[in-house]
Every structure is written in C-alpha cells, then in structure tokens.
mmCIF file of N, CA and C in Angstrom:
data_model
loop_
_atom_site.group_PDB
_atom_site.id
_atom_site.type_symbol
_atom_site.label_atom_id
_atom_site.label_comp_id
_atom_site.label_asym_id
_atom_site.label_seq_id
_atom_site.Cartn_x
_atom_site.Cartn_y
_atom_site.Cartn_z
ATOM 1 N N MET A 301 -43.669 -19.653 7.428
ATOM 2 C CA MET A 301 -43.620 -18.582 6.481
ATOM 3 C C MET A 301 -44.122 -19.067 5.116
ATOM 4 N N LYS A 302 -43.758 -20.283 4.759
ATOM 5 C CA LYS A 302 -44.213 -20.823 3.483
ATOM 6 C C LYS A 302 -45.738 -20.880 3.445
ATOM 7 N N THR A 303 -46.347 -21.311 4.533
ATOM 8 C CA THR A 303 -47.801 -21.376 4.591
ATOM 9 C C THR A 303 -48.401 -19.983 4.444
ATOM 10 N N ALA A 304 -47.800 -19.011 5.105
ATOM 11 C CA ALA A 304 -48.296 -17.639 5.011
ATOM 12 C C ALA A 304 -48.197 -17.132 3.582
ATOM 13 N N ALA A 305 -47.105 -17.447 2.906
ATOM 14 C CA ALA A 305 -46.928 -17.013 1.519
ATOM 15 C C ALA A 305 -47.959 -17.668 0.618
ATOM 16 N N GLU A 306 -48.243 -18.917 0.873
ATOM 17 C CA GLU A 306 -49.227 -19.629 0.062
ATOM 18 C C GLU A 306 -50.637 -19.091 0.272
ATOM 19 N N ASP A 307 -50.891 -18.544 1.475
ATOM 20 C CA ASP A 307 -52.217 -18.007 1.773
ATOM 21 C C ASP A 307 -52.442 -16.639 1.144
ATOM 22 N N GLY A 308 -51.410 -16.054 0.586
ATOM 23 C CA GLY A 308 -51.552 -14.804 -0.155
ATOM 24 C C GLY A 308 -51.407 -13.554 0.684
ATOM 25 N N PRO A 309 -51.888 -12.438 0.120
ATOM 26 C CA PRO A 309 -51.660 -11.130 0.730
ATOM 27 C C PRO A 309 -52.347 -10.919 2.080
ATOM 28 N N ALA A 310 -53.190 -11.834 2.472
ATOM 29 C CA ALA A 310 -53.835 -11.699 3.778
ATOM 30 C C ALA A 310 -52.798 -11.712 4.900
ATOM 31 N N HIS A 311 -51.644 -12.278 4.601
ATOM 32 C CA HIS A 311 -50.586 -12.330 5.605
ATOM 33 C C HIS A 311 -49.574 -11.226 5.345
ATOM 34 N N GLU A 312 -49.696 -10.140 6.097
ATOM 35 C CA GLU A 312 -48.808 -8.998 5.886
ATOM 36 C C GLU A 312 -47.363 -9.314 6.250
ATOM 37 N N HIS A 313 -47.142 -10.356 6.999
ATOM 38 C CA HIS A 313 -45.777 -10.735 7.366
ATOM 39 C C HIS A 313 -44.962 -11.118 6.135
ATOM 40 N N VAL A 314 -45.610 -11.657 5.135
ATOM 41 C CA VAL A 314 -44.915 -12.058 3.915
ATOM 42 C C VAL A 314 -44.213 -10.856 3.308
ATOM 43 N N ALA A 315 -44.885 -9.723 3.257
ATOM 44 C CA ALA A 315 -44.284 -8.510 2.694
ATOM 45 C C ALA A 315 -43.080 -8.080 3.522
ATOM 46 N N LEU A 316 -43.191 -8.194 4.843
ATOM 47 C CA LEU A 316 -42.065 -7.827 5.707
ATOM 48 C C LEU A 316 -40.876 -8.753 5.478
ATOM 49 N N TYR A 317 -41.120 -10.044 5.440
ATOM 50 C CA TYR A 317 -40.040 -11.005 5.223
ATOM 51 C C TYR A 317 -39.410 -10.818 3.850
ATOM 52 N N THR A 318 -40.256 -10.568 2.857
ATOM 53 C CA THR A 318 -39.753 -10.372 1.500
ATOM 54 C C THR A 318 -38.883 -9.128 1.429
ATOM 55 N N ARG A 319 -39.331 -8.046 2.035
ATOM 56 C CA ARG A 319 -38.555 -6.799 2.048
ATOM 57 C C ARG A 319 -37.224 -7.006 2.760
ATOM 58 N N ASP A 320 -37.248 -7.711 3.877
ATOM 59 C CA ASP A 320 -36.004 -7.998 4.603
ATOM 60 C C ASP A 320 -35.056 -8.826 3.755
ATOM 61 N N GLN A 321 -35.585 -9.817 3.061
ATOM 62 C CA GLN A 321 -34.734 -10.678 2.242
ATOM 63 C C GLN A 321 -34.123 -9.907 1.075
ATOM 64 N N VAL A 322 -34.891 -9.020 0.482
ATOM 65 C CA VAL A 322 -34.365 -8.199 -0.611
ATOM 66 C C VAL A 322 -33.232 -7.313 -0.086
ATOM 67 N N PHE A 323 -33.432 -6.719 1.097
ATOM 68 C CA PHE A 323 -32.389 -5.884 1.693
ATOM 69 C C PHE A 323 -31.115 -6.694 1.930
ATOM 70 N N ILE A 324 -31.277 -7.886 2.502
ATOM 71 C CA ILE A 324 -30.118 -8.740 2.778
ATOM 72 C C ILE A 324 -29.417 -9.125 1.482
ATOM 73 N N ASP A 325 -30.171 -9.500 0.490
ATOM 74 C CA ASP A 325 -29.582 -9.879 -0.798
ATOM 75 C C ASP A 325 -28.801 -8.726 -1.414
ATOM 76 N N ARG A 326 -29.347 -7.519 -1.348
ATOM 77 C CA ARG A 326 -28.684 -6.356 -1.951
ATOM 78 C C ARG A 326 -27.458 -5.907 -1.153
ATOM 79 N N ASN A 327 -27.453 -6.192 0.133
ATOM 80 C CA ASN A 327 -26.390 -5.677 1.002
ATOM 81 C C ASN A 327 -25.532 -6.783 1.607
ATOM 82 N N ARG A 328 -25.602 -7.961 1.049
ATOM 83 C CA ARG A 328 -24.928 -9.138 1.608
ATOM 84 C C ARG A 328 -23.442 -8.885 1.873
ATOM 85 N N ASP A 329 -22.715 -8.335 0.908
ATOM 86 C CA ASP A 329 -21.275 -8.128 1.073
ATOM 87 C C ASP A 329 -20.972 -7.176 2.225
ATOM 88 N N SER A 330 -21.727 -6.087 2.326
ATOM 89 C CA SER A 330 -21.516 -5.129 3.419
ATOM 90 C C SER A 330 -21.834 -5.749 4.772
ATOM 91 N N ILE A 331 -22.876 -6.545 4.822
ATOM 92 C CA ILE A 331 -23.259 -7.212 6.067
ATOM 93 C C ILE A 331 -22.165 -8.185 6.502
ATOM 94 N N VAL A 332 -21.674 -8.980 5.564
ATOM 95 C CA VAL A 332 -20.613 -9.946 5.881
ATOM 96 C C VAL A 332 -19.349 -9.209 6.323
ATOM 97 N N ASP A 333 -18.996 -8.125 5.624
ATOM 98 C CA ASP A 333 -17.818 -7.344 6.004
ATOM 99 C C ASP A 333 -17.956 -6.790 7.422
ATOM 100 N N ALA A 334 -19.133 -6.299 7.759
ATOM 101 C CA ALA A 334 -19.360 -5.745 9.093
ATOM 102 C C ALA A 334 -19.241 -6.821 10.163
ATOM 103 N N ILE A 335 -19.757 -8.003 9.899
ATOM 104 C CA ILE A 335 -19.663 -9.104 10.859
ATOM 105 C C ILE A 335 -18.216 -9.525 11.036
ATOM 106 N N ARG A 336 -17.500 -9.635 9.938
ATOM 107 C CA ARG A 336 -16.086 -10.009 10.027
ATOM 108 C C ARG A 336 -15.284 -8.950 10.769
ATOM 109 N N SER A 337 -15.572 -7.695 10.522
ATOM 110 C CA SER A 337 -14.873 -6.600 11.193
ATOM 111 C C SER A 337 -15.145 -6.639 12.694
ATOM 112 N N ALA A 338 -16.385 -6.874 13.066
ATOM 113 C CA ALA A 338 -16.744 -6.942 14.484
ATOM 114 C C ALA A 338 -16.051 -8.109 15.161
ATOM 115 N N ALA A 339 -15.825 -9.178 14.432
ATOM 116 C CA ALA A 339 -15.189 -10.364 15.000
ATOM 117 C C ALA A 339 -13.715 -10.127 15.298
ATOM 118 N N THR A 340 -13.119 -9.088 14.714
ATOM 119 C CA THR A 340 -11.702 -8.823 14.949
ATOM 120 C C THR A 340 -11.471 -7.964 16.182
ATOM 121 N N VAL A 341 -12.534 -7.454 16.781
ATOM 122 C CA VAL A 341 -12.420 -6.653 17.997
ATOM 123 C C VAL A 341 -12.083 -7.577 19.158
ATOM 124 N N ALA A 342 -11.207 -7.126 20.014
ATOM 125 C CA ALA A 342 -10.795 -7.941 21.158
ATOM 126 C C ALA A 342 -12.001 -8.303 22.020
ATOM 127 N N PRO A 343 -12.075 -9.553 22.450
ATOM 128 C CA PRO A 343 -13.180 -9.967 23.322
ATOM 129 C C PRO A 343 -13.228 -9.104 24.576
ATOM 130 N N GLY A 344 -14.414 -8.690 24.957
ATOM 131 C CA GLY A 344 -14.588 -7.875 26.155
ATOM 132 C C GLY A 344 -14.505 -6.391 25.889
ATOM 133 N N SER A 345 -14.112 -5.998 24.710
ATOM 134 C CA SER A 345 -14.014 -4.584 24.379
ATOM 135 C C SER A 345 -15.398 -3.997 24.245
ATOM 136 N N ASP A 346 -15.602 -2.837 24.859
ATOM 137 C CA ASP A 346 -16.905 -2.194 24.733
ATOM 138 C C ASP A 346 -16.859 -1.035 23.747
ATOM 139 N N ARG A 347 -15.718 -0.828 23.102
ATOM 140 C CA ARG A 347 -15.531 0.178 22.058
ATOM 141 C C ARG A 347 -15.808 1.591 22.520
ATOM 142 N N THR A 348 -15.606 1.917 23.791
ATOM 143 C CA THR A 348 -15.811 3.281 24.257
ATOM 144 C C THR A 348 -14.622 4.125 23.838
ATOM 145 N N GLU A 349 -14.810 5.444 23.842
ATOM 146 C CA GLU A 349 -13.744 6.354 23.434
ATOM 147 C C GLU A 349 -12.561 6.278 24.383
ATOM 148 N N THR A 350 -12.804 6.010 25.654
ATOM 149 C CA THR A 350 -11.724 5.969 26.626
ATOM 150 C C THR A 350 -11.011 4.630 26.612
ATOM 151 N N GLY A 351 -11.642 3.641 25.983
ATOM 152 C CA GLY A 351 -11.031 2.317 25.935
ATOM 153 C C GLY A 351 -11.265 1.515 27.192
ATOM 154 N N SER A 352 -12.004 2.052 28.121
ATOM 155 C CA SER A 352 -12.273 1.344 29.371
ATOM 156 C C SER A 352 -13.242 0.193 29.125
ATOM 157 N N THR A 353 -12.941 -0.956 29.707
ATOM 158 C CA THR A 353 -13.851 -2.092 29.569
ATOM 159 C C THR A 353 -14.505 -2.439 30.897
ATOM 160 N N SER A 354 -14.225 -1.666 31.929
ATOM 161 C CA SER A 354 -14.824 -1.961 33.238
ATOM 162 C C SER A 354 -16.192 -1.325 33.330
ATOM 163 N N SER A 355 -17.071 -1.966 34.070
ATOM 164 C CA SER A 355 -18.394 -1.387 34.293
ATOM 165 C C SER A 355 -18.538 -1.066 35.760
ATOM 166 N N GLU A 356 -19.161 0.060 36.034
ATOM 167 C CA GLU A 356 -19.303 0.497 37.423
ATOM 168 C C GLU A 356 -20.728 0.373 37.875
#
C-alpha cells in the first residue's frame, strides 16, 4: 500500500484505503463497542428470534 501511495493517483486503491481509514477513525468507538457487544453473546448462538441454535 505504501508503494501504491508513493506512486500517486494512478493507484485508485489508495483512495479506497484512505476512505476506509477515515471511516474507521471517525467511528472507532462504535466499532469497538459493537465488537465487545458481539463478544458477550453466548458461543454457538445464532441470534434467531426463536432462540434455536440447531441447524436442519
């Protein structure tokens, strides 16, 4: 990625990575909260409305 950034705008991936990084920076707290919240769900839970964890 560093090489692509150094090569300038010819590498459109730089804009994508930059946009993603800006999003992450602006939303870091919400992202971390969501990850922590997901980690508190019981292992194996599929979060369905019926609470069933079996697959048929």
